[in-house]
Amino acid sequence: MSKLSNSFLEKLTPIFSLVLLTSPFWLSFFLPKLTVYLIFIFDLYFVYRGASLGINSVRSYLKIRKSVKTDWLEKCRQENLDYQKMHHVVFIPTYKEPVLILERTLSFLSEQEFPTKNILVVLAGEAREEDFLVKAGDLKEKFKEKFLDILITKHTLLEGEVAGKSSNQNFASQTVNAYLAEKNIDKDHLTFTSCDADVAMHPKYFSNVSYLFLRNPNRYLRFWQGALLFYNNIWRVPIPIRVVHTLYSISGVAELMRPQTAFIYSTYTGSWRLLEKTGFWDPDVISEDWHLFFKAFFATNGHVELEPVFLPLSADAVEGRNLRESLAAQYQQNRRWAWGVVDVAYAIKQFRIHKGSVSIPNFILRFLRVFEQHLLWPVNWWVITLGATLPPLINAQLRFTTLGYYLPKLAGLILTITTVFILLIIVVDFMLRPPRPQNLKKTFFLTNILQYLLLPITGFLFGSLPGMDAHTRLILGKRLDYKVTEKFEEK
């Protein structure tokens, strides 16, 4: 496929998204009845998504409670699964991360129930960070006795590469491969984990993953994904940021119940054999997780699957030095995530290459998920918030029809139903969130409930707007630079 056609494919989804977003404005002039029906369908779809999120978050929470109480190493022994054979490589890509953040991440890794002497840690830094080797050296000296080893890599950005996790980990994997060969480590019993630098791993994580790996006959065709909860600093970030990350956290919990259409994200695990067969990470992409999944999907003729790990992984919510910086950082992060729309074109391109060997139904399941996510990213807010109001205002004749009269009323009723499922989200969030610090007033709990009234505002600022930004940049051919979300030590 030529560069021109690939560029055109990348722009198709943003163009469709823009057409859909503006349809209540222009379609109301020409086909007002069709506009009304489309808005009804969209609102019903929104209720379905809300119901799915609420119900699945409860189901997943119950599984998490059970998993936290399970002795996974004992289950290995009972089922004659030799977990002592297992080794785990943990990549921690880092760029200007505070020392205390990295120390916290390594501390949680060192407290794993799984034998930590079978865990190889990789501090994957960037040459752009001048004092990285000094910082990494100090961390290695402090934690080296806890793990099999701590490798330090320093990635220099080459021409054609894009700064970020993908190029960093691609470079680090070369060092790891050489180390594995030197130490003669069995790759048949080896996993890799891409761990964000601020993520605190649950102490049962690697014992659970080892159990799932050993009991699965298709272990070399699997990724594993835990529930990422942005709760490390949730009590001190501004309320708008708290709202956003609460929804991200509960969405991640709920998605564990839909592994057939879910993707890996942020912090995830896979078999080393799968990573080798895939060809490791691509150094020229920004959003590496969904891209890696699709790359592995086609490398295995569509046989790769995701298996949920019902354990929490605690991460930092976006935070700045003040409200303005926090809001700006949140916007930049969401715009970077929205740039993952390029994965739609990548999936189409790869399917055209592998269509003879990949199951079409299997591909469609995955493709529809990524297409839906990115097509509707900028659209949801406009249609849900303004969709039922605009047509009667734009087309005066529609106001005096039965459809025009009942459109706002029925849409309001349909969307009100979703509040029931928002209550489920609030309950699950309350059960999973760390206890409220004593220095916060008891009235803070009421504020925590009322924060959901900000959903229309945060939905626009951190959903639709950065989505439109990323899509417009792609249409205009303006590439996006990877900007690391700054982290802060606990105050």
Coordinates of N, CA and C in Angstrom, one line a residue, residues 331-458:
Y331 N -5.7 17.4 29.4 CA -6.1 17.6 28.0 C -5.1 17.0 27.0
Q332 N -3.8 17.3 27.3 CA -2.7 16.7 26.5 C -2.7 15.2 26.5
Q333 N -2.9 14.6 27.7 CA -2.9 13.2 27.8 C -4.1 12.6 27.0
N334 N -5.3 13.2 27.1 CA -6.4 12.7 26.3 C -6.3 12.8 24.8
R335 N -5.6 13.9 24.4 CA -5.4 14.2 23.0 C -4.4 13.1 22.5
R336 N -3.4 12.8 23.3 CA -2.5 11.7 22.9 C -3.2 10.4 22.7
W337 N -4.1 10.1 23.7 CA -4.8 8.8 23.6 C -5.7 8.8 22.3
A338 N -6.3 10.0 22.1 CA -7.2 10.1 20.9 C -6.5 9.9 19.6
W339 N -5.1 10.2 19.6 CA -4.3 10.0 18.4 C -4.3 8.5 18.0
G340 N -4.7 7.7 18.9 CA -4.7 6.2 18.6 C -5.7 5.9 17.5
V341 N -6.4 6.9 17.0 CA -7.3 6.7 15.8 C -6.5 6.2 14.6
V342 N -5.2 6.4 14.6 CA -4.4 5.9 13.5 C -4.4 4.4 13.5
D343 N -4.7 3.8 14.6 CA -4.8 2.3 14.6 C -5.9 1.7 13.8
V344 N -6.9 2.5 13.5 CA -8.0 2.1 12.6 C -7.4 1.8 11.2
A345 N -6.6 2.8 10.7 CA -6.0 2.6 9.4 C -5.0 1.5 9.4
Y346 N -4.2 1.3 10.5 CA -3.3 0.3 10.6 C -3.9 -1.1 10.5
A347 N -5.1 -1.2 11.2 CA -5.8 -2.5 11.2 C -6.3 -2.8 9.8
I348 N -6.9 -1.8 9.1 CA -7.3 -2.1 7.8 C -6.2 -2.5 6.8
K349 N -5.1 -1.8 7.0 CA -3.9 -2.1 6.1 C -3.4 -3.5 6.4
Q350 N -3.3 -3.9 7.6 CA -2.8 -5.2 7.9 C -3.8 -6.3 7.5
F351 N -5.1 -6.0 7.6 CA -6.1 -7.0 7.2 C -6.0 -7.3 5.7
R352 N -5.8 -6.2 5.0 CA -5.7 -6.4 3.5 C -4.5 -7.3 3.2
I353 N -3.4 -7.2 4.0 CA -2.2 -8.0 3.8 C -2.5 -9.5 4.2
H354 N -3.2 -9.6 5.3 CA -3.4 -11.0 5.9 C -4.7 -11.6 5.8
K355 N -5.6 -11.0 4.9 CA -7.0 -11.4 4.8 C -7.1 -12.9 4.5
G356 N -6.2 -13.5 3.8 CA -6.3 -14.9 3.5 C -6.1 -15.8 4.7
S357 N -5.4 -15.3 5.7 CA -5.1 -16.2 6.9 C -5.8 -15.8 8.2
V358 N -6.5 -14.6 8.2 CA -7.2 -14.2 9.4 C -8.7 -14.4 9.3
S359 N -9.2 -14.9 10.4 CA -10.7 -15.1 10.4 C -11.4 -13.8 10.3
I360 N -12.3 -13.6 9.3 CA -13.0 -12.4 9.2 C -13.9 -12.0 10.4
P361 N -14.7 -13.0 10.9 CA -15.5 -12.6 12.1 C -14.6 -12.2 13.3
N362 N -13.5 -12.9 13.5 CA -12.6 -12.5 14.6 C -12.1 -11.1 14.4
F363 N -11.7 -10.8 13.2 CA -11.2 -9.5 12.9 C -12.2 -8.4 13.1
I364 N -13.4 -8.7 12.6 CA -14.5 -7.7 12.7 C -14.8 -7.4 14.1
L365 N -14.8 -8.4 15.0 CA -15.1 -8.1 16.5 C -14.1 -7.1 17.0
R366 N -12.8 -7.3 16.7 CA -11.8 -6.4 17.2 C -11.8 -5.0 16.5
F367 N -12.0 -5.1 15.2 CA -12.0 -3.8 14.4 C -13.2 -2.9 14.8
L368 N -14.4 -3.5 15.0 CA -15.5 -2.7 15.3 C -15.3 -2.0 16.7
R369 N -14.6 -2.6 17.6 CA -14.3 -2.0 18.9 C -13.5 -0.8 18.7
V370 N -12.4 -0.9 18.0 CA -11.5 0.2 17.9 C -12.1 1.3 17.0
F371 N -12.9 0.9 16.0 CA -13.5 1.9 15.1 C -14.6 2.7 15.9
E372 N -15.4 1.9 16.7 CA -16.4 2.6 17.5 C -15.8 3.6 18.5
Q373 N -14.7 3.1 19.2 CA -14.0 4.0 20.2 C -13.6 5.3 19.6
H374 N -12.9 5.2 18.4 CA -12.3 6.5 17.9 C -13.3 7.3 17.0
L375 N -14.3 6.6 16.4 CA -15.3 7.3 15.6 C -16.1 8.2 16.6
L376 N -16.5 7.6 17.7 CA -17.4 8.3 18.6 C -16.7 9.2 19.6
W377 N -15.4 9.1 19.7 CA -14.7 9.9 20.8 C -15.1 11.3 20.7
P378 N -15.0 12.0 19.6 CA -15.4 13.5 19.6 C -16.9 13.7 19.5
V379 N -17.7 12.6 19.2 CA -19.1 12.8 18.8 C -20.0 12.7 20.0
N380 N -19.7 11.8 20.9 CA -20.6 11.4 22.0 C -21.2 12.7 22.7
W381 N -20.4 13.6 23.1 CA -20.8 14.7 23.9 C -21.8 15.6 23.1
W382 N -21.5 15.8 21.8 CA -22.4 16.7 21.0 C -23.8 16.1 20.9
V383 N -23.9 14.8 20.5 CA -25.1 14.2 20.2 C -25.9 14.0 21.5
I384 N -25.3 13.6 22.6 CA -26.0 13.3 23.9 C -26.4 14.6 24.5
T385 N -25.6 15.6 24.5 CA -25.9 16.8 25.2 C -26.8 17.8 24.4
L386 N -26.5 17.9 23.1 CA -27.2 18.9 22.3 C -28.1 18.3 21.2
G387 N -27.9 17.0 20.9 CA -28.6 16.4 19.8 C -30.1 16.5 19.8
A388 N -30.7 16.3 20.9 CA -32.2 16.4 21.0 C -32.7 17.8 20.9
T389 N -31.9 18.8 21.3 CA -32.3 20.2 21.3 C -32.2 20.9 20.0
L390 N -31.1 20.6 19.2 CA -30.8 21.3 18.0 C -31.8 21.2 16.9
P391 N -32.2 20.0 16.5 CA -33.1 19.9 15.3 C -34.4 20.8 15.4
P392 N -35.1 20.8 16.5 CA -36.3 21.7 16.5 C -35.9 23.2 16.4
L393 N -34.7 23.5 16.9 CA -34.3 24.9 16.8 C -33.8 25.3 15.4
I394 N -33.2 24.4 14.8 CA -32.7 24.6 13.4 C -33.8 24.6 12.4
N395 N -34.7 23.6 12.5 CA -35.8 23.5 11.5 C -37.1 23.8 12.2
A396 N -37.6 25.0 12.0 CA -38.8 25.5 12.7 C -40.0 24.6 12.5
Q397 N -40.1 24.0 11.3 CA -41.2 23.2 10.9 C -41.3 21.9 11.8
L398 N -40.1 21.5 12.2 CA -40.0 20.3 13.0 C -40.6 20.5 14.4
R399 N -40.7 21.7 14.9 CA -41.2 22.0 16.2 C -42.7 21.6 16.3
F400 N -43.4 21.7 15.2 CA -44.9 21.5 15.2 C -45.3 20.1 14.7
T401 N -44.3 19.2 14.7 CA -44.6 17.8 14.4 C -44.5 17.0 15.7
T402 N -45.2 15.8 15.6 CA -45.1 15.0 16.8 C -43.7 14.6 17.2
L403 N -42.9 14.2 16.2 CA -41.5 13.8 16.4 C -40.8 15.0 17.0
G404 N -40.9 16.2 16.5 CA -40.2 17.3 17.0 C -40.6 17.6 18.4
Y405 N -41.9 17.5 18.8 CA -42.3 17.8 20.1 C -41.8 16.8 21.1
Y406 N -41.8 15.5 20.8 CA -41.5 14.5 21.8 C -40.0 14.2 21.8
L407 N -39.2 14.7 20.8 CA -37.8 14.4 20.8 C -37.1 14.7 22.0
P408 N -37.1 16.0 22.5 CA -36.4 16.3 23.7 C -36.9 15.6 25.0
K409 N -38.2 15.3 25.0 CA -38.8 14.7 26.2 C -38.4 13.2 26.2
L410 N -38.5 12.5 25.1 CA -38.1 11.1 25.1 C -36.6 10.9 25.3
A411 N -35.8 11.8 24.6 CA -34.4 11.7 24.8 C -34.0 11.9 26.2
G412 N -34.7 12.9 26.9 CA -34.4 13.2 28.3 C -34.7 12.0 29.2
L413 N -35.8 11.3 28.9 CA -36.3 10.2 29.6 C -35.3 9.0 29.4
I414 N -34.9 8.8 28.2 CA -33.9 7.7 27.9 C -32.6 7.9 28.6
L415 N -32.1 9.1 28.6 CA -30.8 9.4 29.2 C -30.9 9.4 30.8
T416 N -32.1 9.7 31.3 CA -32.3 9.7 32.7 C -32.2 8.3 33.3
I417 N -32.6 7.3 32.5 CA -32.4 5.9 32.9 C -31.0 5.6 33.2
T418 N -30.1 6.2 32.5 CA -28.6 5.9 32.7 C -28.2 6.3 34.1
T419 N -28.9 7.2 34.8 CA -28.5 7.6 36.2 C -28.5 6.4 37.1
V420 N -29.4 5.4 36.8 CA -29.4 4.2 37.7 C -28.0 3.5 37.6
F421 N -27.5 3.5 36.4 CA -26.2 2.8 36.2 C -25.0 3.6 36.7
I422 N -25.2 5.0 36.7 CA -24.2 5.8 37.3 C -24.1 5.6 38.8
L423 N -25.2 5.2 39.4 CA -25.2 4.9 40.8 C -24.4 3.6 41.1
L424 N -24.4 2.7 40.2 CA -23.6 1.5 40.3 C -22.1 1.8 40.2
I425 N -21.8 2.8 39.3 CA -20.4 3.2 39.1 C -19.9 3.9 40.4
I426 N -20.8 4.7 41.0 CA -20.4 5.4 42.3 C -20.1 4.4 43.4
V427 N -21.0 3.3 43.5 CA -20.8 2.3 44.5 C -19.5 1.6 44.3
V428 N -19.2 1.1 43.1 CA -18.0 0.4 42.8 C -16.8 1.3 43.1
D429 N -16.8 2.5 42.6 CA -15.8 3.4 42.9 C -15.5 3.6 44.4
F430 N -16.6 3.7 45.2 CA -16.5 3.8 46.6 C -15.8 2.6 47.2
M431 N -16.1 1.4 46.7 CA -15.6 0.2 47.3 C -14.1 0.0 46.9
L432 N -13.7 0.5 45.8 CA -12.3 0.3 45.3 C -11.4 1.4 45.7
R433 N -11.9 2.6 45.9 CA -11.0 3.7 46.1 C -10.4 3.6 47.5
P434 N -9.1 4.1 47.7 CA -8.5 4.0 49.0 C -9.2 4.9 50.0
P435 N -9.1 4.7 51.3 CA -9.8 5.4 52.3 C -9.5 6.9 52.2
R436 N -10.4 7.7 52.6 CA -10.3 9.2 52.6 C -9.2 9.6 53.7
P437 N -8.3 10.4 53.3 CA -7.3 10.8 54.3 C -8.0 11.6 55.4
Q438 N -7.4 11.5 56.6 CA -8.0 12.1 57.8 C -8.0 13.6 57.7
N439 N -7.1 14.2 57.0 CA -7.1 15.6 56.9 C -8.1 16.2 56.0
L440 N -8.9 15.4 55.3 CA -10.0 15.9 54.5 C -11.3 15.9 55.3
K441 N -12.1 16.9 55.2 CA -13.3 17.0 56.0 C -14.3 16.0 55.6
K442 N -15.2 15.6 56.5 CA -16.2 14.6 56.2 C -17.2 15.1 55.1
T443 N -17.3 16.4 55.0 CA -18.2 17.0 53.9 C -17.6 16.7 52.5
F444 N -16.3 16.3 52.5 CA -15.7 15.9 51.2 C -16.3 14.8 50.6
F445 N -17.0 13.9 51.4 CA -17.7 12.7 50.8 C -18.8 13.2 50.0
L446 N -19.6 14.2 50.5 CA -20.7 14.7 49.7 C -20.2 15.4 48.4
T447 N -19.1 16.1 48.5 CA -18.5 16.7 47.3 C -18.1 15.6 46.3
N448 N -17.7 14.4 46.8 CA -17.3 13.3 46.0 C -18.5 12.8 45.2
I449 N -19.7 12.8 45.8 CA -20.9 12.4 45.1 C -21.3 13.4 44.1
L450 N -21.3 14.7 44.5 CA -21.8 15.8 43.6 C -20.9 16.0 42.4
Q451 N -19.6 15.4 42.5 CA -18.7 15.7 41.4 C -19.3 15.2 40.0
Y452 N -20.2 14.2 40.1 CA -20.7 13.6 38.9 C -21.6 14.6 38.1
L453 N -22.0 15.7 38.8 CA -22.7 16.8 38.1 C -21.9 17.5 37.1
L454 N -20.5 17.3 37.2 CA -19.6 17.9 36.3 C -19.4 17.1 35.0
L455 N -20.1 16.0 34.9 CA -19.8 15.1 33.8 C -20.1 15.8 32.4
P456 N -21.1 16.7 32.3 CA -21.3 17.4 31.0 C -20.1 18.3 30.7
I457 N -19.5 18.9 31.7 CA -18.3 19.8 31.5 C -17.1 19.0 31.2
T458 N -16.8 18.0 32.0 CA -15.5 17.2 31.8 C -15.6 16.4 30.5

